């Protein structure tokens, strides 16, 4: 039910587990990731398309998932 509803929206939704791994990507998010315009999927994780963005995104994901090692 919820996955179907999220797939009907034009808003990109990607859900991560506590380890920062993708557990759900709706159709809009999948299209965004396939374009690799700023963000892309590598295995079960998200990363930026350039080094600076990749580092910022990783820090943000680690912070919200409680993996902040600072």
Coordinates of N, CA and C in Angstrom, one line a residue:
X1 N 0.8 -1.2 0.0 CA 0.0 0.0 0.0 C 0.8 1.3 0.0
X2 N 1.7 1.4 1.0 CA 2.5 2.6 1.1 C 3.5 2.8 -0.1
X3 N 4.1 1.7 -0.5 CA 5.0 1.7 -1.6 C 4.3 2.1 -2.9
X4 N 3.1 1.6 -3.1 CA 2.3 2.0 -4.3 C 2.0 3.5 -4.2
X5 N 1.6 4.0 -3.1 CA 1.3 5.4 -2.9 C 2.5 6.3 -3.2
X6 N 3.7 5.9 -2.7 CA 4.9 6.6 -2.9 C 5.3 6.6 -4.4
X7 N 5.0 5.5 -5.1 CA 5.4 5.4 -6.5 C 4.5 6.3 -7.4
X8 N 3.4 6.8 -6.9 CA 2.5 7.6 -7.7 C 2.8 9.1 -7.5
X9 N 3.7 9.4 -6.6 CA 4.1 10.8 -6.4 C 5.3 11.2 -7.3
X10 N 5.4 12.5 -7.7 CA 6.5 13.0 -8.4 C 7.7 13.4 -7.5
X11 N 7.5 13.2 -6.2 CA 8.6 13.5 -5.3 C 9.5 12.3 -5.1
X12 N 10.8 12.5 -5.2 CA 11.7 11.4 -5.1 C 11.8 11.0 -3.6
X13 N 11.6 9.7 -3.3 CA 11.7 9.2 -1.9 C 12.6 8.1 -1.9
X14 N 13.7 8.2 -1.0 CA 14.6 7.1 -0.8 C 14.7 6.9 0.7
X15 N 14.4 5.7 1.1 CA 14.5 5.3 2.6 C 15.8 4.5 2.8
X16 N 16.4 4.9 3.9 CA 17.6 4.2 4.4 C 17.4 3.5 5.7
X17 N 18.1 2.4 5.9 CA 18.1 1.8 7.2 C 19.1 2.4 8.1
X18 N 19.3 1.9 9.3 CA 20.2 2.5 10.3 C 21.7 2.4 9.9
X19 N 22.0 1.5 9.0 CA 23.3 1.4 8.5 C 23.6 2.3 7.3
X20 N 22.6 3.0 6.8 CA 22.7 3.9 5.7 C 22.5 3.2 4.3
X21 N 22.0 2.0 4.4 CA 21.7 1.2 3.1 C 20.3 1.5 2.6
X22 N 20.1 1.6 1.3 CA 18.8 1.9 0.8 C 17.9 0.7 1.0
X23 N 16.7 1.0 1.5 CA 15.7 -0.1 1.7 C 14.5 0.1 0.8
X24 N 14.3 1.3 0.3 CA 13.2 1.6 -0.7 C 13.6 2.8 -1.5
X25 N 13.3 2.7 -2.8 CA 13.5 3.9 -3.7 C 12.2 3.9 -4.6
X26 N 11.5 5.0 -4.6 CA 10.3 5.1 -5.4 C 10.7 5.4 -6.9
X27 N 9.7 5.4 -7.8 CA 10.0 5.5 -9.2 C 10.7 6.9 -9.5
X28 N 10.2 8.0 -8.8 CA 10.8 9.3 -9.1 C 12.3 9.3 -8.6
X29 N 12.6 8.7 -7.5 CA 14.0 8.6 -7.0 C 14.8 7.7 -7.9
X30 N 14.3 6.6 -8.4 CA 15.0 5.7 -9.3 C 15.4 6.5 -10.5
X31 N 14.5 7.3 -11.1 CA 14.8 8.1 -12.3 C 15.9 9.1 -12.0
X32 N 15.8 9.7 -10.8 CA 16.8 10.7 -10.4 C 18.2 10.0 -10.3
X33 N 18.2 8.9 -9.7 CA 19.5 8.2 -9.5 C 20.1 7.7 -10.8
X34 N 19.2 7.3 -11.8 CA 19.7 6.8 -13.1 C 20.3 8.0 -13.9
X35 N 19.8 9.2 -13.7 CA 20.4 10.4 -14.3 C 21.8 10.7 -13.8
X36 N 22.0 10.3 -12.5 CA 23.3 10.6 -11.9 C 23.7 12.0 -12.0
X37 N 22.7 12.9 -11.7 CA 22.9 14.3 -11.7 C 23.0 14.8 -10.3
X38 N 24.2 14.7 -9.7 CA 24.4 15.1 -8.3 C 24.4 14.0 -7.3
X39 N 23.6 13.0 -7.5 CA 23.5 11.8 -6.6 C 23.4 10.6 -7.5
X40 N 23.9 9.5 -7.0 CA 23.8 8.2 -7.7 C 23.8 7.1 -6.7
X41 N 23.4 5.9 -7.2 CA 23.4 4.7 -6.4 C 24.6 3.9 -6.6
X42 N 25.2 3.4 -5.6 CA 26.4 2.5 -5.7 C 26.0 1.3 -4.8
X43 N 25.6 0.2 -5.4 CA 25.2 -0.9 -4.6 C 24.0 -0.6 -3.8
X44 N 24.0 -0.7 -2.5 CA 22.9 -0.4 -1.6 C 23.0 1.0 -1.0
X45 N 23.9 1.8 -1.5 CA 24.1 3.1 -0.8 C 24.0 4.3 -1.8
X46 N 23.8 5.5 -1.3 CA 23.8 6.7 -2.1 C 25.1 7.4 -2.0
X47 N 25.5 8.0 -3.1 CA 26.7 8.8 -3.0 C 26.6 10.0 -4.0
X48 N 27.4 11.0 -3.8 CA 27.4 12.1 -4.7 C 28.1 11.8 -6.0
X49 N 27.9 12.5 -7.0 CA 28.6 12.2 -8.3 C 29.9 12.9 -8.4
X50 N 30.3 13.7 -7.5 CA 31.7 14.2 -7.4 C 32.1 14.1 -5.9
X51 N 33.4 14.1 -5.7 CA 34.0 13.8 -4.4 C 33.5 14.7 -3.3
X52 N 33.4 16.0 -3.6 CA 32.9 17.0 -2.5 C 31.5 16.6 -2.1
X53 N 30.6 16.4 -3.1 CA 29.2 16.1 -2.7 C 29.1 14.7 -2.1
X54 N 30.0 13.7 -2.5 CA 30.0 12.4 -1.9 C 30.3 12.5 -0.4
X55 N 31.3 13.3 -0.1 CA 31.7 13.4 1.3 C 30.6 14.1 2.1
X56 N 30.0 15.1 1.6 CA 29.0 15.8 2.3 C 27.8 14.9 2.6
X57 N 27.4 14.2 1.5 CA 26.2 13.3 1.7 C 26.5 12.2 2.7
X58 N 27.8 11.6 2.6 CA 28.1 10.5 3.6 C 28.1 11.0 5.0
X59 N 28.6 12.2 5.2 CA 28.6 12.8 6.6 C 27.1 13.0 7.0
X60 N 26.3 13.5 6.1 CA 24.9 13.7 6.5 C 24.2 12.4 6.8
X61 N 24.4 11.4 6.0 CA 23.8 10.1 6.2 C 24.3 9.5 7.6
X62 N 25.6 9.6 7.8 CA 26.1 9.1 9.0 C 25.6 9.8 10.2
X63 N 25.4 11.1 10.1 CA 24.8 11.9 11.2 C 23.4 11.5 11.5
X64 N 22.5 11.4 10.5 CA 21.1 11.1 10.8 C 20.9 9.6 11.2
X65 N 21.8 8.7 10.8 CA 21.7 7.3 11.2 C 22.4 7.0 12.5
X66 N 23.0 8.0 13.1 CA 23.7 7.7 14.3 C 25.1 7.2 14.1
X67 N 25.6 7.2 12.9 CA 27.0 6.7 12.7 C 28.0 7.8 12.6
X68 N 27.6 9.0 13.1 CA 28.5 10.1 13.1 C 29.7 9.8 14.0
X69 N 30.9 9.8 13.4 CA 32.1 9.4 14.1 C 32.9 10.6 14.5
X70 N 32.3 11.8 14.4 CA 33.1 13.0 14.8 C 33.2 13.2 16.3

